Tab-separated table of C-alpha atoms and ligand atoms in Angstrom:
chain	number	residue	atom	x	y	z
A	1	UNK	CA	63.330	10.916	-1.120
A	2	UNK	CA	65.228	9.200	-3.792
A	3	UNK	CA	64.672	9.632	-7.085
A	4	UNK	CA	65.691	7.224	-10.158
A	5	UNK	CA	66.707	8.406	-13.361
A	6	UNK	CA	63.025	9.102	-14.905
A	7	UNK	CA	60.979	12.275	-14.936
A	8	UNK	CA	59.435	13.467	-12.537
A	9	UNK	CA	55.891	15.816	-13.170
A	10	UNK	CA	53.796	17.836	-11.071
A	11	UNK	CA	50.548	18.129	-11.214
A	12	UNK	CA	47.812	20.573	-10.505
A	13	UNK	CA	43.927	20.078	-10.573
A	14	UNK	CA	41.908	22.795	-9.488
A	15	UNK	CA	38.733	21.668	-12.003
A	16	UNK	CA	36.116	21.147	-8.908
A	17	UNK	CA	35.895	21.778	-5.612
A	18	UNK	CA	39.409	19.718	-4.956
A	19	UNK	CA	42.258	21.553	-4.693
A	20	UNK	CA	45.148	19.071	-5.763
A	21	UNK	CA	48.611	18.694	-6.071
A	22	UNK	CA	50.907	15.503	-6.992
A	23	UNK	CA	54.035	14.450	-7.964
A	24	UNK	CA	54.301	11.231	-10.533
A	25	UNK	CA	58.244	9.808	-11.706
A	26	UNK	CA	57.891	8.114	-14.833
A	27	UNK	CA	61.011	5.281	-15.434
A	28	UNK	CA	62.026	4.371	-18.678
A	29	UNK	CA	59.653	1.218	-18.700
A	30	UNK	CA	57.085	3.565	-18.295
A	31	UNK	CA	55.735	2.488	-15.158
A	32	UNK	CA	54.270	5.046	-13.041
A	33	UNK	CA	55.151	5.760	-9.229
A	34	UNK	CA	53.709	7.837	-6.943
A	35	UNK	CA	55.803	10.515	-5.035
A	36	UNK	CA	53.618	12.548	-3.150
A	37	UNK	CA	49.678	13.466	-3.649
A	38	UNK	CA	48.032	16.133	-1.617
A	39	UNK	CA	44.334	17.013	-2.289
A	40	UNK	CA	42.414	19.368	-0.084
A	41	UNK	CA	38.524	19.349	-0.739
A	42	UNK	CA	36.285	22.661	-0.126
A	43	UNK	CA	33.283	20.313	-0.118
A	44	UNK	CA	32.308	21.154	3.671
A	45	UNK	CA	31.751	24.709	1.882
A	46	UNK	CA	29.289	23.206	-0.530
A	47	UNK	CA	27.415	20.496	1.629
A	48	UNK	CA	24.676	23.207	2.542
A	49	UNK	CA	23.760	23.355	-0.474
A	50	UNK	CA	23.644	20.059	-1.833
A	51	UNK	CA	26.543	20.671	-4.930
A	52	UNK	CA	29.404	22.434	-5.362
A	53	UNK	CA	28.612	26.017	-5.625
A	54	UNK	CA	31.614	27.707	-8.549
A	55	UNK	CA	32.079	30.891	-6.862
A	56	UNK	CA	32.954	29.188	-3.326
A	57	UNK	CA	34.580	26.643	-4.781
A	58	UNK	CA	37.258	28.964	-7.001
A	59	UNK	CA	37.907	31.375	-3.887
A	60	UNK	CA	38.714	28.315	-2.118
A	61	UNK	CA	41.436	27.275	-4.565
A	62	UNK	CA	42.805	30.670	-4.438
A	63	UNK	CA	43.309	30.428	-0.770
A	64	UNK	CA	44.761	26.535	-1.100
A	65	UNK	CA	46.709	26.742	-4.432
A	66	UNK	CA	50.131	27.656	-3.392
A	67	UNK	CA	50.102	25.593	0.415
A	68	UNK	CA	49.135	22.582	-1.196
A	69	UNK	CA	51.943	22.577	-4.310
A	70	UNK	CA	54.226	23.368	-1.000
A	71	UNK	CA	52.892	20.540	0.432
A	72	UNK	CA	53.204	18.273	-2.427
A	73	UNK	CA	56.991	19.596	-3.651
A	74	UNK	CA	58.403	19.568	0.299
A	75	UNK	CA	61.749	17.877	0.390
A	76	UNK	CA	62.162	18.359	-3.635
A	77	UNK	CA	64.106	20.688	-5.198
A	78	UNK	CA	62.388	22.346	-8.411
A	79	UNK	CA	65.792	21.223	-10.290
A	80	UNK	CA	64.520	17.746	-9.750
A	81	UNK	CA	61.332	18.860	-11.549
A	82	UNK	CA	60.987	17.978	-15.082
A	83	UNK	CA	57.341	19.356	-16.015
A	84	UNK	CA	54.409	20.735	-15.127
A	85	UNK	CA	50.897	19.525	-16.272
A	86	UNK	CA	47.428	21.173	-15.362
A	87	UNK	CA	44.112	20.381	-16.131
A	88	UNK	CA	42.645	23.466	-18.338
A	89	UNK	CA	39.113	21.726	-19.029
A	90	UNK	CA	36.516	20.195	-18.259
A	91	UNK	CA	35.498	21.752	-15.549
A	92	UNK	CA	34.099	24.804	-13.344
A	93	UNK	CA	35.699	28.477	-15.596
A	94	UNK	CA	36.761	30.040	-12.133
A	95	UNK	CA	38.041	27.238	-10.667
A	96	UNK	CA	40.161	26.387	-13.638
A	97	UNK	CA	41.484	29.634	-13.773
A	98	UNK	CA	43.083	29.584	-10.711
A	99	UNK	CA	44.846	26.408	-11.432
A	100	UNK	CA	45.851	27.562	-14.853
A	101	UNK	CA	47.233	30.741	-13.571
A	102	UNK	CA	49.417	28.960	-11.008
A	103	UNK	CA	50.736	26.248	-13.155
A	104	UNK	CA	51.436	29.110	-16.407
A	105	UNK	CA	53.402	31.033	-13.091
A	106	UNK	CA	55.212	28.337	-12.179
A	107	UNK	CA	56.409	27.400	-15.440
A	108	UNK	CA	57.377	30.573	-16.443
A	109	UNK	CA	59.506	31.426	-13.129
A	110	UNK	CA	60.843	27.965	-13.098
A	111	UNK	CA	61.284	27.787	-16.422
A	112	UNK	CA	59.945	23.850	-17.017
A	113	UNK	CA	57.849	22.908	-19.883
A	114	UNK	CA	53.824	23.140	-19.135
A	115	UNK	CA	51.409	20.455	-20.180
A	116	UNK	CA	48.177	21.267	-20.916
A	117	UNK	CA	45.328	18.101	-19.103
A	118	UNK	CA	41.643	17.034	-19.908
A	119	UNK	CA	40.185	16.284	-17.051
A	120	UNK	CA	38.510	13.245	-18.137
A	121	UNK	CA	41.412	11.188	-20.124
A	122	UNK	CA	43.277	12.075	-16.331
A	123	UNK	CA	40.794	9.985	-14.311
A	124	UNK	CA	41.792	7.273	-16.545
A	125	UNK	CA	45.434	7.702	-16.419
A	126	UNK	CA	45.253	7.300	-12.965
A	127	UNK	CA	45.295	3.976	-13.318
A	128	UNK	CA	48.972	4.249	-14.786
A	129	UNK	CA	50.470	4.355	-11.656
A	130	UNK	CA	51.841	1.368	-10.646
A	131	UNK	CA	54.291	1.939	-7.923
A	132	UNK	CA	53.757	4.368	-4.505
A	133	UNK	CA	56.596	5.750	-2.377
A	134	UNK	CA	53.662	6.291	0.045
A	135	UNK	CA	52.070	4.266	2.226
A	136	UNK	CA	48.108	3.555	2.064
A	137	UNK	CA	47.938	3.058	-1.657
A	138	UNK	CA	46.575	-0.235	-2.893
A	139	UNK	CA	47.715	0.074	-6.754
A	140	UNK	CA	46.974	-2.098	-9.677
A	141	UNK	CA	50.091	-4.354	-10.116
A	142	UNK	CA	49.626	-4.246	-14.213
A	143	UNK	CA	49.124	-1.312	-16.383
A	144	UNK	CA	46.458	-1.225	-18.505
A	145	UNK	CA	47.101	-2.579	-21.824
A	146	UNK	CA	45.418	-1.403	-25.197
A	147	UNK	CA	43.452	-1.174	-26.330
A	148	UNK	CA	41.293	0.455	-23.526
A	149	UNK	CA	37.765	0.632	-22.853
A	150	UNK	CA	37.749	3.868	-20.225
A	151	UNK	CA	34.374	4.297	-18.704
A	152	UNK	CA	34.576	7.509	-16.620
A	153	UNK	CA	31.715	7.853	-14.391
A	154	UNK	CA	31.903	10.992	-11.806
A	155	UNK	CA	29.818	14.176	-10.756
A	156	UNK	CA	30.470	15.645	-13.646
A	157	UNK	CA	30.958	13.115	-16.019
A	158	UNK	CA	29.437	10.006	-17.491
A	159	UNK	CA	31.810	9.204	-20.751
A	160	UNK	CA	32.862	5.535	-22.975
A	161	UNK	CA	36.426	6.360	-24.831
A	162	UNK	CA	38.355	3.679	-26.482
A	163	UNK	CA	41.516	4.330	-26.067
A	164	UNK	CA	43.572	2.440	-29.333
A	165	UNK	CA	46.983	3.876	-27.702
A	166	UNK	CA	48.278	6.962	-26.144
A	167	UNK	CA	46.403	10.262	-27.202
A	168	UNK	CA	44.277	7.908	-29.647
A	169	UNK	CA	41.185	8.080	-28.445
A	170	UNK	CA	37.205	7.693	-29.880
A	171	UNK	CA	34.632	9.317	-27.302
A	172	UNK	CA	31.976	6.718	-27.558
A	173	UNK	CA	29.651	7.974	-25.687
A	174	UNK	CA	28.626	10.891	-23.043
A	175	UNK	CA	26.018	11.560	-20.954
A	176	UNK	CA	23.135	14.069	-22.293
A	177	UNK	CA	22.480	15.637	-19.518
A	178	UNK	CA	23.110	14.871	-15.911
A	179	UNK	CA	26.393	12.728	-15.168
A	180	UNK	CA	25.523	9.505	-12.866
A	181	UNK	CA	26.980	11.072	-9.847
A	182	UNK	CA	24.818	14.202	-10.211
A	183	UNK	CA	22.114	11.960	-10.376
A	184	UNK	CA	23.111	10.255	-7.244
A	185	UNK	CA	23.603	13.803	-5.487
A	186	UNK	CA	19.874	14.544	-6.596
A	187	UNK	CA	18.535	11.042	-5.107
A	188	UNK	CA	19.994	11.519	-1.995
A	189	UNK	CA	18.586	14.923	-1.693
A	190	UNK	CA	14.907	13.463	-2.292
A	191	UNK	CA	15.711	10.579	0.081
A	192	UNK	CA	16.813	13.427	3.014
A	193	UNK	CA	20.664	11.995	2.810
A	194	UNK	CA	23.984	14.458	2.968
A	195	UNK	CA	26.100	15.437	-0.211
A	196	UNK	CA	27.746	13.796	-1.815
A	197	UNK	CA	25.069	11.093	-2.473
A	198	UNK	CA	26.932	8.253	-4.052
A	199	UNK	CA	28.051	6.789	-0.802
A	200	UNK	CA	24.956	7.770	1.494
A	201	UNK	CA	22.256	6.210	-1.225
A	202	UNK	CA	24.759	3.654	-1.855
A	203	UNK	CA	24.867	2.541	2.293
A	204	UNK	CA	20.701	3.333	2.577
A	205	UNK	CA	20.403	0.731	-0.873
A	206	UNK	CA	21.432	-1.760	1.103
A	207	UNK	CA	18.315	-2.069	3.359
A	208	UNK	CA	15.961	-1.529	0.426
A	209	UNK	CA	14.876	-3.959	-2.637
A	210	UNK	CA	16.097	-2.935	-5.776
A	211	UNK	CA	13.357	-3.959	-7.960
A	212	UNK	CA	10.648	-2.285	-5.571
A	213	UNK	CA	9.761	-0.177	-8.647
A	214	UNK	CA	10.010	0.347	-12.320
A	215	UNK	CA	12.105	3.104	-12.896
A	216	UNK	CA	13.092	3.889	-17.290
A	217	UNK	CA	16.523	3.646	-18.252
A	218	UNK	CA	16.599	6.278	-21.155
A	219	UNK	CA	16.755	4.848	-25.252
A	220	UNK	CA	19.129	6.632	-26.777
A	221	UNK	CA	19.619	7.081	-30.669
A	222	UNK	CA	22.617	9.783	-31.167
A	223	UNK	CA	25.489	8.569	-32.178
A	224	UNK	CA	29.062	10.424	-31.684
A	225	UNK	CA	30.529	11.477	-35.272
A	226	UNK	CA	33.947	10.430	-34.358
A	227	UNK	CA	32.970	7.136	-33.369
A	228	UNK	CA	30.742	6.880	-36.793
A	229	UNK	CA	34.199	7.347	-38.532
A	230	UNK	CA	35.452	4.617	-36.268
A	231	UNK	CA	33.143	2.111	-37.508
A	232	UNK	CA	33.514	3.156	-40.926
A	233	UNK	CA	36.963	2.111	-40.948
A	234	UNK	CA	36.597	-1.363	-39.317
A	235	UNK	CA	35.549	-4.832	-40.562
A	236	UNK	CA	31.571	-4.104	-42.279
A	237	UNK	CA	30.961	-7.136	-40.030
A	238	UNK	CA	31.736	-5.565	-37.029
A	239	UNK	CA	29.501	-2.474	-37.331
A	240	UNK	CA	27.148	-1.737	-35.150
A	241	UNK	CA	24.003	1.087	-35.060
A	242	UNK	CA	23.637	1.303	-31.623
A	243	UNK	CA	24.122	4.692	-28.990
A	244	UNK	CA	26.725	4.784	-26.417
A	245	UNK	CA	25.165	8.053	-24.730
A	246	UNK	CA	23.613	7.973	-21.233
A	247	UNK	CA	20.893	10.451	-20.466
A	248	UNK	CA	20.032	10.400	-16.553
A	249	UNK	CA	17.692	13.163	-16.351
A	250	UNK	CA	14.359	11.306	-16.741
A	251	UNK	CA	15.531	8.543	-14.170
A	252	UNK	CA	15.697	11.366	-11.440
A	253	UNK	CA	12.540	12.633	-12.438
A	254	UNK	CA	11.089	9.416	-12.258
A	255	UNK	CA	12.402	9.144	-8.751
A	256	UNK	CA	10.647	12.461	-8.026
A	257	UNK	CA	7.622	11.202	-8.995
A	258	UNK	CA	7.495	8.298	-7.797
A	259	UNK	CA	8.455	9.403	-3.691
A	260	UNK	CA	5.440	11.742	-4.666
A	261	UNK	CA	3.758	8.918	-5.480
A	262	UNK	CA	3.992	6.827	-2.807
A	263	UNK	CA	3.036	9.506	-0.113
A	264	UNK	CA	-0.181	10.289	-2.203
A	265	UNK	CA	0.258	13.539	-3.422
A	266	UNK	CA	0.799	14.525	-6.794
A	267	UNK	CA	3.808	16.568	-9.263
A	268	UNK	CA	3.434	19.723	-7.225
A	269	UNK	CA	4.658	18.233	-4.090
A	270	UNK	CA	7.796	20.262	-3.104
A	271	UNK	CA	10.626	17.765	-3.630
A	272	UNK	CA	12.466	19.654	-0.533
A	273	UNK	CA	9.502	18.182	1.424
A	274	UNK	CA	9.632	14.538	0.812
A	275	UNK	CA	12.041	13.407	3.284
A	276	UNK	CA	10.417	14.126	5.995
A	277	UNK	CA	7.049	12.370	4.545
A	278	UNK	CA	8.798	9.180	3.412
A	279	UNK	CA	9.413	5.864	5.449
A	280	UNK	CA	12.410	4.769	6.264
A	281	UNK	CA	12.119	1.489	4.333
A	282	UNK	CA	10.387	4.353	1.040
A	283	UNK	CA	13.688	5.801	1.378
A	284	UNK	CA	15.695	2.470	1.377
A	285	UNK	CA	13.483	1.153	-1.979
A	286	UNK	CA	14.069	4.204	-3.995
A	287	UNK	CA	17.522	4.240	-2.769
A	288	UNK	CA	18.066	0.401	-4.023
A	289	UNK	CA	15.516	0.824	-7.252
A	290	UNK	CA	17.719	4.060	-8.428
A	291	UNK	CA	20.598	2.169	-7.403
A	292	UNK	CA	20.765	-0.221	-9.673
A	293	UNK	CA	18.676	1.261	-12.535
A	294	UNK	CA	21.016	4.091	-12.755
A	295	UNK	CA	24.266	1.480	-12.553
A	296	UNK	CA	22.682	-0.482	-15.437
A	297	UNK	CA	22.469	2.500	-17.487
A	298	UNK	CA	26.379	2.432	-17.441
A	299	UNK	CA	26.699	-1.090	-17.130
A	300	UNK	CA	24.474	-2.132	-20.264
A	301	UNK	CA	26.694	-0.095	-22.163
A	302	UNK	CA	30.256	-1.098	-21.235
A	303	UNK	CA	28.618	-4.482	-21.930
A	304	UNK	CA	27.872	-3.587	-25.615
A	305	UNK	CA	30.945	-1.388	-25.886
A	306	UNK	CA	33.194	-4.484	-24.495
A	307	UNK	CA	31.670	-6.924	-27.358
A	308	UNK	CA	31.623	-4.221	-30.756
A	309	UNK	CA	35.852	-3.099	-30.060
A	310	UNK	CA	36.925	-6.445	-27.515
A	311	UNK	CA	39.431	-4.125	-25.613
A	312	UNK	CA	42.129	-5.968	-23.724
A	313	UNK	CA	41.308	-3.811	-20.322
A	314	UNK	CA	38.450	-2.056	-19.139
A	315	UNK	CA	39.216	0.951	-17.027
A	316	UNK	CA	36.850	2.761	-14.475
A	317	UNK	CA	37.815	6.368	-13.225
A	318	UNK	CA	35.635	9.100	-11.458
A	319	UNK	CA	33.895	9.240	-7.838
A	320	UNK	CA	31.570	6.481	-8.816
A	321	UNK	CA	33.998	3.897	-9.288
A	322	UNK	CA	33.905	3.582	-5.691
A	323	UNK	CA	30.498	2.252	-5.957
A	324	UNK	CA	30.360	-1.642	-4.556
A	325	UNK	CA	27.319	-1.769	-7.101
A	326	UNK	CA	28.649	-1.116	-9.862
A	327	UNK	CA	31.774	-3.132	-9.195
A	328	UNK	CA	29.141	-6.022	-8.354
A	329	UNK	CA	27.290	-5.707	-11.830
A	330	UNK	CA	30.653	-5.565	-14.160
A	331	UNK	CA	32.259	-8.072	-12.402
A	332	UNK	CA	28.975	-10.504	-13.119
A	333	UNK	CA	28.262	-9.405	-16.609
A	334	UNK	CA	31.912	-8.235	-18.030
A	335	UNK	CA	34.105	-11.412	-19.545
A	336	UNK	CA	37.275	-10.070	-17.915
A	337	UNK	CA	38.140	-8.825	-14.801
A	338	UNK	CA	38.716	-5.166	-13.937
A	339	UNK	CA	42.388	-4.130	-11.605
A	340	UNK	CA	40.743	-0.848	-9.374
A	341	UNK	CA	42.826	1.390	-8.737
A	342	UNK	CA	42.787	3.031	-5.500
A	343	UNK	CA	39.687	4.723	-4.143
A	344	UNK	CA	42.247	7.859	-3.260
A	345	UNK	CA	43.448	8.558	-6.945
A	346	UNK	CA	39.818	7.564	-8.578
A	347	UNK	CA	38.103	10.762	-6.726
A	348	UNK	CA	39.726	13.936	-8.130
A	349	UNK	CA	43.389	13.850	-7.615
A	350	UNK	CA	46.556	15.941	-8.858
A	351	UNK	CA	47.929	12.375	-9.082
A	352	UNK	CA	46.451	11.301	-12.419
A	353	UNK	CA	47.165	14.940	-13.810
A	354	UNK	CA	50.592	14.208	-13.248
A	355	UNK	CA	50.334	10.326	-14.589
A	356	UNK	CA	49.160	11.940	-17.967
A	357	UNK	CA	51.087	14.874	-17.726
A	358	UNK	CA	53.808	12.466	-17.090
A	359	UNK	CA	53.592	10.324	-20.603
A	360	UNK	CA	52.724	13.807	-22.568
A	361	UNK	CA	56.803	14.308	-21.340
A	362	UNK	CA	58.234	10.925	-21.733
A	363	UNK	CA	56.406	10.720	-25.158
A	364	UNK	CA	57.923	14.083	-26.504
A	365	UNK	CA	54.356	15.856	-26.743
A	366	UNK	CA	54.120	19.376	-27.667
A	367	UNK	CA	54.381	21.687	-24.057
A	368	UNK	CA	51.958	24.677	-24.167
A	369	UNK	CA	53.076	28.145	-24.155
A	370	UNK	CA	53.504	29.548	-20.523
A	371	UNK	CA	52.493	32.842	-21.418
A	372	UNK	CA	48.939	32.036	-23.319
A	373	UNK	CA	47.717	28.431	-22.244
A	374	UNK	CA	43.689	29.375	-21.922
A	375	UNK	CA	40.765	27.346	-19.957
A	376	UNK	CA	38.073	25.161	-21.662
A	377	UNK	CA	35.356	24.515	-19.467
A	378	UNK	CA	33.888	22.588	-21.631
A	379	UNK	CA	36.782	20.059	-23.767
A	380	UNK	CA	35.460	17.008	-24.671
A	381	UNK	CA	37.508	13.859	-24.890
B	401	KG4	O1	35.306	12.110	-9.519
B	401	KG4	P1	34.654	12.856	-8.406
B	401	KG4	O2	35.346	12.875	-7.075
B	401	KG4	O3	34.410	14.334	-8.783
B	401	KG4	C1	33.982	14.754	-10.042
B	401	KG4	O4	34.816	14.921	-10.979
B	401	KG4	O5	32.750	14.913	-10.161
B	401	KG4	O6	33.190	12.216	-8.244
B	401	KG4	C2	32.281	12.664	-7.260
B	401	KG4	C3	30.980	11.883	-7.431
B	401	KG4	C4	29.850	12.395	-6.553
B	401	KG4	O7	28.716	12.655	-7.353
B	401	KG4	C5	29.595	11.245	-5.583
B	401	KG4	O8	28.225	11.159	-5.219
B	401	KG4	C6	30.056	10.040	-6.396
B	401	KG4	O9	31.179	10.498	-7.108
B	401	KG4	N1	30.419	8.911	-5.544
B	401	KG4	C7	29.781	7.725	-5.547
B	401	KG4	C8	30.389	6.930	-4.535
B	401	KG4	N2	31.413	7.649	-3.988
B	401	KG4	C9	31.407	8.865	-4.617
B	401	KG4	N3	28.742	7.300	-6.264
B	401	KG4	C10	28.281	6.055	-6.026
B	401	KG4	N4	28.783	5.240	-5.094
B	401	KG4	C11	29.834	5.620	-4.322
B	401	KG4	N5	30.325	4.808	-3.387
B	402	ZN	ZN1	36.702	14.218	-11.878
């Protein structure tokens, strides 16, 4: 592998049940390319019991830590190694410990500076790289440009951040309770389909009607403190009142009642049950009806977000990026067009660690200290 004359980061993810490695070279143009990306998933652990289960998940990274950096470094010497960055939050405390452990290890014995990762500002650094070395990788051609509207949408997450430059960020707006992909997982396990749901509700949708029922998309009223200071110091004109949080808890129990419903019993019904007492074409309705009420949710926001801070690019990261429905609805109600990145570095990927991790370096960000860098399971952007 040849490298050029720009730095070259590895990074680590270990927030989930993905097990990640990646190395990203950063030019002096800043453009991002991809040098190697190795991900190993312990989700057939999990499958049994519908979502990832912590416990299983950080044994599983302690098993896959050190053969998958192996796997992502091969053919690279650590002297062509200019960083390391590792996601310390948000995510599963176990499973973040491992990673932590490994990268604080590495750093020290290798002696390379360490940069600390949110989880969530990663997913949308992924779509910073711009260039592959790999094959398989269908990458945007432009970066995005700021400012950014991010809209991170995973199984663990459901966030709006404007991004007004690097590490200048307003959290918008976060989910409540349940991200969109959790609500997904929970559909599918009403509707009899395997974990993860997004792509087995999102393939049963397609034989159902989407408006079969009424299903609420939650009001909300709370609005983030940061992003009350960020209307205080625009234009008066431009200020707005309204929420960017999400809360997806009372869709799924909407969905609960309403499979209930339409077999004729009532809330007592086991919901473990109700698969094998729904129709096929039940299953396909409440597929499509959660479907696209749960995609409007998000989409009915970026909408609103889009017209209040007119970024020049709206970003997507997280699992659910991958779904054709929501890439339908934004592309029919958002004024500009979206670049995807890559269904490979959207899903949880040491890629996008090492994107980040990668600007933190060429942007002379403070490096963590090896020998104290903690876990946050729960950072916020
Ligand atoms: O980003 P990710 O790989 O992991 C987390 O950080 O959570 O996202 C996983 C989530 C799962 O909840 C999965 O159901 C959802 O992404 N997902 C989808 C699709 N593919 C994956 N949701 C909707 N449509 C899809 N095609
Ligand atoms: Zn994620």
């Amino acid at each position: 592998m040849i490298i050029g004359m720009g730095l070259t980061i590895l990074g680590i993810e270990t927030s989930c049940d993905e097990t990640a490695a990646a190395l990203v070279e950063i030019d002096d143009k800043q453009n991002c390319t991809l040098l190697s990306n190795v991900v190993l998933s312990s989700m057939d652990l999990h499958a049994k019991y519908g979502g990832v289960v912590p416990e299983l998940a950080a044994r599983s990274h302690v098993e896959s830590a050190i053969p998958v950096i192996e796997e992502a470094t091969k053919g690279i010497g650590w002297d062509e190694i200019d960083g390391i960055a590792v996601t310390y939050g948000a995510g599963l405390g176990g499973s973040l410990l491992v990673g932590v452990m490994t990268a604080r290890t590495l750093a020290i014995i290798k002696n390379k500076p360490l940069f600390p990762v949110n989880h969530v500002e990663a997913h949308i650094y992924a779509n910073f790289i711009n260039r592959s070395k790999l094959d398989g990788y269908s990458l945007p051609v432009k970066q995005p440009a700021f400012p950014i509207l991010g809209v991170i949408v995973s199984g663990g997450h459901s966030q709006l951040v404007l991004f007004q430059n690097h590490f200048e960020y307003t959290l918008l707006g976060r989910t409540q309770d349940d991200a969109i992909g959790e609500a997904f997982d929970k559909v599918a396990k009403i509707t009899g389909l395997p974990y993860p749901g997004g792509p087995s509700v999102g393939a049963l949708a397609k034989h159902g009607d989407a408006y079969a029922f009424n299903l609420p998309k939650a009001k909300m009223s709370s609005v983030n403190p940061n992003l009350n200071i960020l209307r205080s110091t625009r234009q008066a004109s431009s200020i707005k009142s309204q929420s960017y949080d999400f809360s997806f808890s009372g869709l799924k129990t909407a969905v609960l009642r309403q499979a209930q419903e339409l077999i004729g019993e009532d809330y007592t019904f086991p919901s473990k049950d109700l698969p094998e007492r729904l129709s096929e074409a039940q299953k396909a309705n409440i597929a499509a009806t959660f479907q696209r009420t749960a995609v409007e949710t998000i989409v009915d926001k970026v909408i609103l977000a889009y017209e209040e801070f007119s970024p020049a690019t709206v970003v997507i990261g997280g699992g659910v990026a991958a779904s054709p429905e929501l890439r339908r609805q934004l592309s029919e109600r958002l004024p500009i067009g979206i670049e995807y990145q890559d269904p490979k570095l959207m899903t949880d990927n040491g890629a996008m660690v090492a994107a980040l991790g990668s600007f933190k370096a060429f942007l002379n960000q403070d490096a963590a200290d090896p020998y104290s860098l903690d876990i946050f399971p729960n950072l916020s952007m």
